[in-house]
Amino acid sequence: MCSGHGRIRQRARGDGLPDLGRAWLRVGRGPVKFRWLEHGLLGLRFGTYIGLLFVALSPGVAAAFIAVQVAVFGLYMGGTFAPNHKGMPILPENSRADFLSRQVLTSRNITGGRFVTFFMGGLNYQIEHHLFPDMPRRHLGEASQLVKAHCVLMGIPYTETGLMHSYGIVIRYLNTVGLAAADPFTCPLAGEHRR
């Protein structure tokens, strides 16, 4: 166990699964208190931000600024999510894999210490993020120790790799997939009339 805080504890249960605490693992999704306040504050934040941009900058420059910011954010998010999933097995639609196996087999965690955890916003623990989407990201590292131990017990392969190695896996996978379709833009009509 990774933590001395005692927030995550292993208790004996019939199925051997770790007990991650009722506060983090909600059964069912009921109404959230003050959801209206959350939505209102998010709207206020985005409205104020966009309003300030259009007040401080000309409309064209403000729109270009927002477009570049969204593009950079998309690239950053792609750089965060791709290493966790690309090149992992794709389970067939009729797969009978249970929830745990499905999440563990189709995701990988990225190792590299605090820098990688900060750089990836805690989503380097992608397996645990998929298993416990409501768990605060700062606790995913602790949960990973329990999940890894449980996977060893159940015989489920638990995949971890470094950040640069995972980017290499992504590039090799995309090359394999891309080169598998020799000429994806072949026009059937042109092929008919070609000699």
CSV table of N, CA and C in Angstrom, one decimal, residues 25-152:
chain,number,residue,atom,x,y,z
A,25,LEU,N,-16.3,6.1,-4.2
A,25,LEU,CA,-17.0,5.2,-5.1
A,25,LEU,C,-18.5,5.2,-4.9
A,26,ARG,N,-19.2,6.1,-5.6
A,26,ARG,CA,-20.6,6.3,-5.4
A,26,ARG,C,-21.3,5.2,-6.2
A,27,VAL,N,-22.2,4.5,-5.6
A,27,VAL,CA,-23.0,3.6,-6.3
A,27,VAL,C,-24.2,4.3,-6.9
A,28,GLY,N,-24.3,4.4,-8.2
A,28,GLY,CA,-25.3,5.2,-8.9
A,28,GLY,C,-25.0,6.7,-8.9
A,29,ARG,N,-25.6,7.4,-9.7
A,29,ARG,CA,-25.4,8.8,-9.9
A,29,ARG,C,-26.7,9.5,-9.6
A,30,GLY,N,-26.8,10.0,-8.3
A,30,GLY,CA,-28.0,10.7,-7.9
A,30,GLY,C,-27.7,12.2,-8.2
A,31,PRO,N,-28.6,13.0,-7.7
A,31,PRO,CA,-28.5,14.5,-7.9
A,31,PRO,C,-27.3,15.0,-7.2
A,32,VAL,N,-26.6,16.0,-7.7
A,32,VAL,CA,-25.5,16.6,-7.1
A,32,VAL,C,-25.9,17.9,-6.5
A,33,LYS,N,-25.6,18.1,-5.2
A,33,LYS,CA,-25.9,19.3,-4.5
A,33,LYS,C,-25.3,20.5,-5.2
A,34,PHE,N,-26.0,21.6,-5.3
A,34,PHE,CA,-25.6,22.8,-5.8
A,34,PHE,C,-25.1,22.7,-7.3
A,35,ARG,N,-25.6,21.8,-8.1
A,35,ARG,CA,-25.3,21.7,-9.5
A,35,ARG,C,-25.5,23.1,-10.2
A,36,TRP,N,-26.6,23.7,-9.8
A,36,TRP,CA,-27.0,25.0,-10.5
A,36,TRP,C,-25.9,26.0,-10.2
A,37,LEU,N,-25.3,26.0,-9.0
A,37,LEU,CA,-24.2,26.9,-8.7
A,37,LEU,C,-23.0,26.6,-9.5
A,38,GLU,N,-22.7,25.3,-9.6
A,38,GLU,CA,-21.5,24.9,-10.4
A,38,GLU,C,-21.7,25.4,-11.9
A,39,HIS,N,-22.8,25.2,-12.5
A,39,HIS,CA,-23.1,25.6,-13.8
A,39,HIS,C,-23.0,27.1,-14.0
A,40,GLY,N,-23.6,27.8,-13.0
A,40,GLY,CA,-23.6,29.3,-13.0
A,40,GLY,C,-22.2,29.8,-12.9
A,41,LEU,N,-21.4,29.3,-12.0
A,41,LEU,CA,-20.0,29.8,-11.9
A,41,LEU,C,-19.1,29.4,-13.1
A,42,LEU,N,-19.4,28.3,-13.7
A,42,LEU,CA,-18.7,28.0,-15.0
A,42,LEU,C,-19.1,28.9,-16.1
A,43,GLY,N,-20.4,29.2,-16.2
A,43,GLY,CA,-20.8,30.1,-17.2
A,43,GLY,C,-20.3,31.5,-17.0
A,44,LEU,N,-20.2,32.0,-15.7
A,44,LEU,CA,-19.7,33.3,-15.4
A,44,LEU,C,-18.2,33.3,-15.7
A,45,ARG,N,-17.5,32.3,-15.4
A,45,ARG,CA,-16.0,32.3,-15.7
A,45,ARG,C,-15.8,32.4,-17.2
A,46,PHE,N,-16.4,31.5,-18.0
A,46,PHE,CA,-16.2,31.6,-19.5
A,46,PHE,C,-16.7,32.8,-20.1
A,47,GLY,N,-17.9,33.3,-19.6
A,47,GLY,CA,-18.4,34.6,-20.1
A,47,GLY,C,-17.5,35.7,-19.8
A,48,THR,N,-16.9,35.8,-18.6
A,48,THR,CA,-16.0,36.9,-18.2
A,48,THR,C,-14.7,36.8,-19.1
A,49,TYR,N,-14.2,35.6,-19.2
A,49,TYR,CA,-12.9,35.4,-19.9
A,49,TYR,C,-13.1,35.8,-21.4
A,50,ILE,N,-14.1,35.3,-22.1
A,50,ILE,CA,-14.4,35.7,-23.5
A,50,ILE,C,-14.7,37.2,-23.6
A,51,GLY,N,-15.5,37.7,-22.7
A,51,GLY,CA,-15.8,39.1,-22.7
A,51,GLY,C,-14.5,40.0,-22.5
A,52,LEU,N,-13.6,39.6,-21.6
A,52,LEU,CA,-12.4,40.4,-21.4
A,52,LEU,C,-11.5,40.3,-22.7
A,53,LEU,N,-11.5,39.2,-23.3
A,53,LEU,CA,-10.7,39.1,-24.6
A,53,LEU,C,-11.2,40.0,-25.6
A,54,PHE,N,-12.5,40.1,-25.8
A,54,PHE,CA,-13.1,40.9,-26.8
A,54,PHE,C,-13.1,42.4,-26.4
A,55,VAL,N,-13.0,42.7,-25.2
A,55,VAL,CA,-12.8,44.1,-24.7
A,55,VAL,C,-11.3,44.5,-24.9
A,56,ALA,N,-10.4,43.7,-24.6
A,56,ALA,CA,-9.0,44.0,-24.6
A,56,ALA,C,-8.4,43.9,-26.0
A,57,LEU,N,-9.0,43.1,-26.9
A,57,LEU,CA,-8.4,42.8,-28.2
A,57,LEU,C,-9.5,43.2,-29.3
A,58,SER,N,-9.1,43.4,-30.5
A,58,SER,CA,-10.1,43.5,-31.6
A,58,SER,C,-10.8,42.2,-31.8
A,59,PRO,N,-12.0,42.3,-32.3
A,59,PRO,CA,-12.7,41.0,-32.5
A,59,PRO,C,-12.0,39.9,-33.3
A,60,GLY,N,-11.3,40.3,-34.3
A,60,GLY,CA,-10.5,39.3,-35.1
A,60,GLY,C,-9.4,38.7,-34.3
A,61,VAL,N,-8.6,39.6,-33.6
A,61,VAL,CA,-7.5,39.1,-32.8
A,61,VAL,C,-8.0,38.2,-31.7
A,62,ALA,N,-9.1,38.6,-31.0
A,62,ALA,CA,-9.7,37.8,-29.9
A,62,ALA,C,-10.1,36.4,-30.5
A,63,ALA,N,-10.8,36.4,-31.6
A,63,ALA,CA,-11.2,35.1,-32.2
A,63,ALA,C,-10.0,34.3,-32.5
A,64,ALA,N,-9.0,34.9,-33.1
A,64,ALA,CA,-7.8,34.1,-33.4
A,64,ALA,C,-7.1,33.6,-32.2
A,65,PHE,N,-7.1,34.4,-31.1
A,65,PHE,CA,-6.5,34.0,-29.8
A,65,PHE,C,-7.2,32.8,-29.3
A,66,ILE,N,-8.5,32.8,-29.3
A,66,ILE,CA,-9.3,31.7,-28.8
A,66,ILE,C,-9.1,30.4,-29.7
A,67,ALA,N,-9.0,30.6,-31.0
A,67,ALA,CA,-8.8,29.5,-31.9
A,67,ALA,C,-7.4,28.8,-31.6
A,68,VAL,N,-6.4,29.6,-31.5
A,68,VAL,CA,-5.1,29.1,-31.2
A,68,VAL,C,-5.1,28.4,-29.8
A,69,GLN,N,-5.7,29.0,-28.8
A,69,GLN,CA,-5.7,28.4,-27.5
A,69,GLN,C,-6.4,27.1,-27.5
A,70,VAL,N,-7.6,27.0,-28.2
A,70,VAL,CA,-8.3,25.7,-28.3
A,70,VAL,C,-7.5,24.7,-29.0
A,71,ALA,N,-6.8,25.1,-30.1
A,71,ALA,CA,-5.9,24.1,-30.8
A,71,ALA,C,-4.8,23.6,-30.0
A,72,VAL,N,-4.1,24.5,-29.3
A,72,VAL,CA,-3.0,24.1,-28.4
A,72,VAL,C,-3.5,23.2,-27.3
A,73,PHE,N,-4.7,23.5,-26.7
A,73,PHE,CA,-5.3,22.7,-25.7
A,73,PHE,C,-5.6,21.3,-26.2
A,74,GLY,N,-6.1,21.2,-27.5
A,74,GLY,CA,-6.5,20.0,-28.1
A,74,GLY,C,-5.2,19.1,-28.3
A,75,LEU,N,-4.1,19.8,-28.8
A,75,LEU,CA,-2.9,19.1,-29.0
A,75,LEU,C,-2.3,18.5,-27.6
A,76,TYR,N,-2.4,19.3,-26.6
A,76,TYR,CA,-2.0,18.9,-25.3
A,76,TYR,C,-2.8,17.8,-24.7
A,77,MET,N,-4.1,17.8,-24.9
A,77,MET,CA,-5.0,16.7,-24.4
A,77,MET,C,-4.7,15.5,-25.2
A,78,GLY,N,-4.5,15.6,-26.6
A,78,GLY,CA,-4.2,14.4,-27.4
A,78,GLY,C,-2.8,13.8,-26.9
A,79,GLY,N,-1.9,14.7,-26.6
A,79,GLY,CA,-0.6,14.2,-26.1
A,79,GLY,C,-0.7,13.5,-24.7
A,80,THR,N,-1.8,13.8,-24.0
A,80,THR,CA,-2.0,13.2,-22.7
A,80,THR,C,-2.8,11.9,-22.9
A,81,PHE,N,-3.8,11.9,-23.7
A,81,PHE,CA,-4.6,10.7,-23.9
A,81,PHE,C,-4.1,9.6,-24.8
A,82,ALA,N,-3.4,10.0,-25.9
A,82,ALA,CA,-2.9,9.0,-26.8
A,82,ALA,C,-2.0,8.0,-26.2
A,83,PRO,N,-1.0,8.4,-25.4
A,83,PRO,CA,-0.1,7.4,-24.8
A,83,PRO,C,-0.8,6.3,-23.9
A,84,ASN,N,-2.0,6.7,-23.4
A,84,ASN,CA,-2.7,5.8,-22.5
A,84,ASN,C,-3.5,4.7,-23.3
A,85,HIS,N,-3.8,5.0,-24.5
A,85,HIS,CA,-4.8,4.1,-25.2
A,85,HIS,C,-4.3,3.5,-26.6
A,86,LYS,N,-3.6,4.4,-27.4
A,86,LYS,CA,-3.2,3.9,-28.7
A,86,LYS,C,-2.3,2.7,-28.6
A,87,GLY,N,-2.5,1.7,-29.5
A,87,GLY,CA,-1.7,0.5,-29.5
A,87,GLY,C,-2.1,-0.5,-28.5
A,88,MET,N,-3.1,-0.2,-27.7
A,88,MET,CA,-3.7,-1.2,-26.8
A,88,MET,C,-4.7,-2.1,-27.5
A,89,PRO,N,-5.0,-3.3,-27.0
A,89,PRO,CA,-5.9,-4.1,-27.7
A,89,PRO,C,-7.3,-3.5,-27.8
A,90,ILE,N,-8.0,-3.7,-28.9
A,90,ILE,CA,-9.4,-3.3,-29.1
A,90,ILE,C,-10.2,-4.6,-28.9
A,91,LEU,N,-11.1,-4.6,-27.9
A,91,LEU,CA,-11.9,-5.7,-27.7
A,91,LEU,C,-13.1,-5.8,-28.7
A,92,PRO,N,-13.4,-6.9,-29.2
A,92,PRO,CA,-14.5,-7.0,-30.1
A,92,PRO,C,-15.8,-6.6,-29.4
A,93,GLU,N,-16.8,-6.2,-30.2
A,93,GLU,CA,-18.0,-5.7,-29.6
A,93,GLU,C,-18.7,-6.8,-28.8
A,94,ASN,N,-18.6,-8.1,-29.2
A,94,ASN,CA,-19.3,-9.1,-28.5
A,94,ASN,C,-18.4,-9.7,-27.4
A,95,SER,N,-17.4,-9.0,-27.0
A,95,SER,CA,-16.5,-9.5,-26.0
A,95,SER,C,-17.2,-9.7,-24.6
A,96,ARG,N,-16.9,-10.8,-23.9
A,96,ARG,CA,-17.6,-11.0,-22.7
A,96,ARG,C,-16.7,-10.6,-21.5
A,97,ALA,N,-15.7,-9.8,-21.7
A,97,ALA,CA,-14.8,-9.3,-20.7
A,97,ALA,C,-15.6,-8.5,-19.6
A,98,ASP,N,-15.2,-8.8,-18.4
A,98,ASP,CA,-15.9,-8.0,-17.3
A,98,ASP,C,-15.4,-6.6,-17.3
A,99,PHE,N,-16.0,-5.7,-16.5
A,99,PHE,CA,-15.6,-4.3,-16.4
A,99,PHE,C,-14.2,-4.1,-16.1
A,100,LEU,N,-13.7,-4.8,-15.1
A,100,LEU,CA,-12.3,-4.6,-14.6
A,100,LEU,C,-11.3,-5.0,-15.8
A,101,SER,N,-11.5,-6.2,-16.4
A,101,SER,CA,-10.7,-6.6,-17.4
A,101,SER,C,-10.7,-5.7,-18.6
A,102,ARG,N,-11.9,-5.2,-19.0
A,102,ARG,CA,-12.0,-4.3,-20.1
A,102,ARG,C,-11.2,-3.0,-19.9
A,103,GLN,N,-11.3,-2.5,-18.7
A,103,GLN,CA,-10.6,-1.2,-18.4
A,103,GLN,C,-9.1,-1.4,-18.4
A,104,VAL,N,-8.7,-2.5,-17.8
A,104,VAL,CA,-7.2,-2.8,-17.6
A,104,VAL,C,-6.6,-3.2,-18.9
A,105,LEU,N,-7.3,-4.0,-19.7
A,105,LEU,CA,-6.7,-4.5,-20.9
A,105,LEU,C,-6.6,-3.4,-22.0
A,106,THR,N,-7.4,-2.4,-22.0
A,106,THR,CA,-7.5,-1.4,-23.1
A,106,THR,C,-6.8,-0.1,-22.7
A,107,SER,N,-6.2,0.0,-21.5
A,107,SER,CA,-5.5,1.2,-21.1
A,107,SER,C,-4.1,0.9,-20.6
A,108,ARG,N,-3.3,1.8,-20.5
A,108,ARG,CA,-2.0,1.7,-19.9
A,108,ARG,C,-1.7,2.9,-19.1
A,109,ASN,N,-0.9,2.7,-18.0
A,109,ASN,CA,-0.5,3.8,-17.1
A,109,ASN,C,0.9,4.2,-17.6
A,110,ILE,N,1.2,5.5,-17.4
A,110,ILE,CA,2.4,6.1,-17.8
A,110,ILE,C,3.2,6.4,-16.5
A,111,THR,N,4.4,5.8,-16.4
A,111,THR,CA,5.3,6.1,-15.2
A,111,THR,C,6.2,7.2,-15.5
A,112,GLY,N,6.8,7.7,-14.4
A,112,GLY,CA,7.8,8.8,-14.6
A,112,GLY,C,7.8,9.8,-13.4
A,113,GLY,N,7.2,9.4,-12.3
A,113,GLY,CA,7.2,10.2,-11.1
A,113,GLY,C,6.4,11.5,-11.2
A,114,ARG,N,6.7,12.4,-10.3
A,114,ARG,CA,5.8,13.6,-10.0
A,114,ARG,C,5.7,14.5,-11.3
A,115,PHE,N,6.9,14.6,-12.0
A,115,PHE,CA,6.8,15.5,-13.2
A,115,PHE,C,5.8,15.0,-14.2
A,116,VAL,N,5.8,13.7,-14.5
A,116,VAL,CA,4.9,13.1,-15.5
A,116,VAL,C,3.4,13.2,-14.9
A,117,THR,N,3.3,13.0,-13.6
A,117,THR,CA,1.9,13.1,-13.0
A,117,THR,C,1.4,14.6,-13.2
A,118,PHE,N,2.3,15.5,-12.9
A,118,PHE,CA,1.9,17.0,-13.1
A,118,PHE,C,1.7,17.3,-14.5
A,119,PHE,N,2.6,16.9,-15.4
A,119,PHE,CA,2.4,17.1,-16.9
A,119,PHE,C,1.1,16.6,-17.4
A,120,MET,N,0.7,15.4,-17.0
A,120,MET,CA,-0.5,14.8,-17.5
A,120,MET,C,-1.7,15.0,-16.6
A,121,GLY,N,-1.6,15.9,-15.6
A,121,GLY,CA,-2.7,16.2,-14.8
A,121,GLY,C,-3.3,15.0,-14.0
A,122,GLY,N,-2.4,14.1,-13.7
A,122,GLY,CA,-2.9,12.9,-12.9
A,122,GLY,C,-3.5,11.8,-13.8
A,123,LEU,N,-3.7,12.1,-15.1
A,123,LEU,CA,-4.3,11.1,-16.0
A,123,LEU,C,-3.3,10.1,-16.5
A,124,ASN,N,-2.1,10.1,-16.0
A,124,ASN,CA,-1.1,9.0,-16.3
A,124,ASN,C,-1.6,7.7,-15.6
A,125,TYR,N,-2.4,7.8,-14.7
A,125,TYR,CA,-3.1,6.7,-14.0
A,125,TYR,C,-4.4,6.4,-14.7
A,126,GLN,N,-4.3,6.1,-16.0
A,126,GLN,CA,-5.5,6.0,-16.8
A,126,GLN,C,-6.4,4.8,-16.5
A,127,ILE,N,-5.7,3.7,-16.1
A,127,ILE,CA,-6.5,2.5,-15.7
A,127,ILE,C,-7.4,2.8,-14.5
A,128,GLU,N,-6.8,3.4,-13.5
A,128,GLU,CA,-7.6,3.8,-12.3
A,128,GLU,C,-8.6,4.8,-12.6
A,129,HIS,N,-8.3,5.8,-13.5
A,129,HIS,CA,-9.2,6.8,-13.9
A,129,HIS,C,-10.5,6.2,-14.5
A,130,HIS,N,-10.3,5.1,-15.3
A,130,HIS,CA,-11.4,4.5,-15.9
A,130,HIS,C,-12.2,3.6,-14.9
A,131,LEU,N,-11.5,3.0,-14.0
A,131,LEU,CA,-12.2,2.2,-13.0
A,131,LEU,C,-12.9,3.1,-12.0
A,132,PHE,N,-12.4,4.2,-11.6
A,132,PHE,CA,-13.0,5.1,-10.6
A,132,PHE,C,-13.0,6.5,-11.1
A,133,PRO,N,-13.9,6.8,-12.0
A,133,PRO,CA,-13.9,8.2,-12.7
A,133,PRO,C,-14.2,9.3,-11.7
A,134,ASP,N,-14.8,9.0,-10.6
A,134,ASP,CA,-15.2,10.1,-9.6
A,134,ASP,C,-14.1,10.3,-8.5
A,135,MET,N,-13.0,9.4,-8.6
A,135,MET,CA,-12.0,9.6,-7.6
A,135,MET,C,-11.1,10.8,-7.9
A,136,PRO,N,-10.8,11.6,-6.9
A,136,PRO,CA,-9.9,12.7,-7.1
A,136,PRO,C,-8.6,12.2,-7.7
A,137,ARG,N,-8.1,13.0,-8.7
A,137,ARG,CA,-6.9,12.5,-9.4
A,137,ARG,C,-5.7,12.4,-8.5
A,138,ARG,N,-5.6,13.2,-7.4
A,138,ARG,CA,-4.5,13.1,-6.5
A,138,ARG,C,-4.4,11.8,-5.8
A,139,HIS,N,-5.5,11.0,-5.8
A,139,HIS,CA,-5.5,9.7,-5.1
A,139,HIS,C,-5.3,8.5,-6.1
A,140,LEU,N,-5.3,8.8,-7.4
A,140,LEU,CA,-5.2,7.7,-8.3
A,140,LEU,C,-3.9,6.9,-8.2
A,141,GLY,N,-2.8,7.5,-7.8
A,141,GLY,CA,-1.5,6.8,-7.6
A,141,GLY,C,-1.6,5.8,-6.5
A,142,GLU,N,-2.3,6.2,-5.4
A,142,GLU,CA,-2.5,5.3,-4.3
A,142,GLU,C,-3.4,4.1,-4.7
A,143,ALA,N,-4.4,4.4,-5.5
A,143,ALA,CA,-5.3,3.3,-5.9
A,143,ALA,C,-4.6,2.4,-6.9
A,144,SER,N,-3.6,2.9,-7.6
A,144,SER,CA,-2.9,2.1,-8.6
A,144,SER,C,-2.2,0.9,-7.9
A,145,GLN,N,-1.7,1.1,-6.8
A,145,GLN,CA,-1.0,0.0,-6.0
A,145,GLN,C,-2.0,-1.1,-5.7
A,146,LEU,N,-3.2,-0.8,-5.3
A,146,LEU,CA,-4.2,-1.8,-5.0
A,146,LEU,C,-4.7,-2.5,-6.3
A,147,VAL,N,-5.0,-1.7,-7.3
A,147,VAL,CA,-5.4,-2.3,-8.6
A,147,VAL,C,-4.4,-3.2,-9.2
A,148,LYS,N,-3.1,-2.8,-9.1
A,148,LYS,CA,-2.0,-3.6,-9.7
A,148,LYS,C,-2.0,-4.9,-8.9
A,149,ALA,N,-2.0,-4.9,-7.6
A,149,ALA,CA,-2.0,-6.1,-6.8
A,149,ALA,C,-3.1,-7.0,-7.1
A,150,HIS,N,-4.3,-6.4,-7.3
A,150,HIS,CA,-5.5,-7.2,-7.6
A,150,HIS,C,-5.4,-7.8,-8.9
A,151,CYS,N,-4.8,-7.1,-9.9
A,151,CYS,CA,-4.7,-7.7,-11.2
A,151,CYS,C,-3.7,-8.8,-11.2
A,152,VAL,N,-2.6,-8.7,-10.4
A,152,VAL,CA,-1.7,-9.9,-10.3
A,152,VAL,C,-2.4,-11.1,-9.7
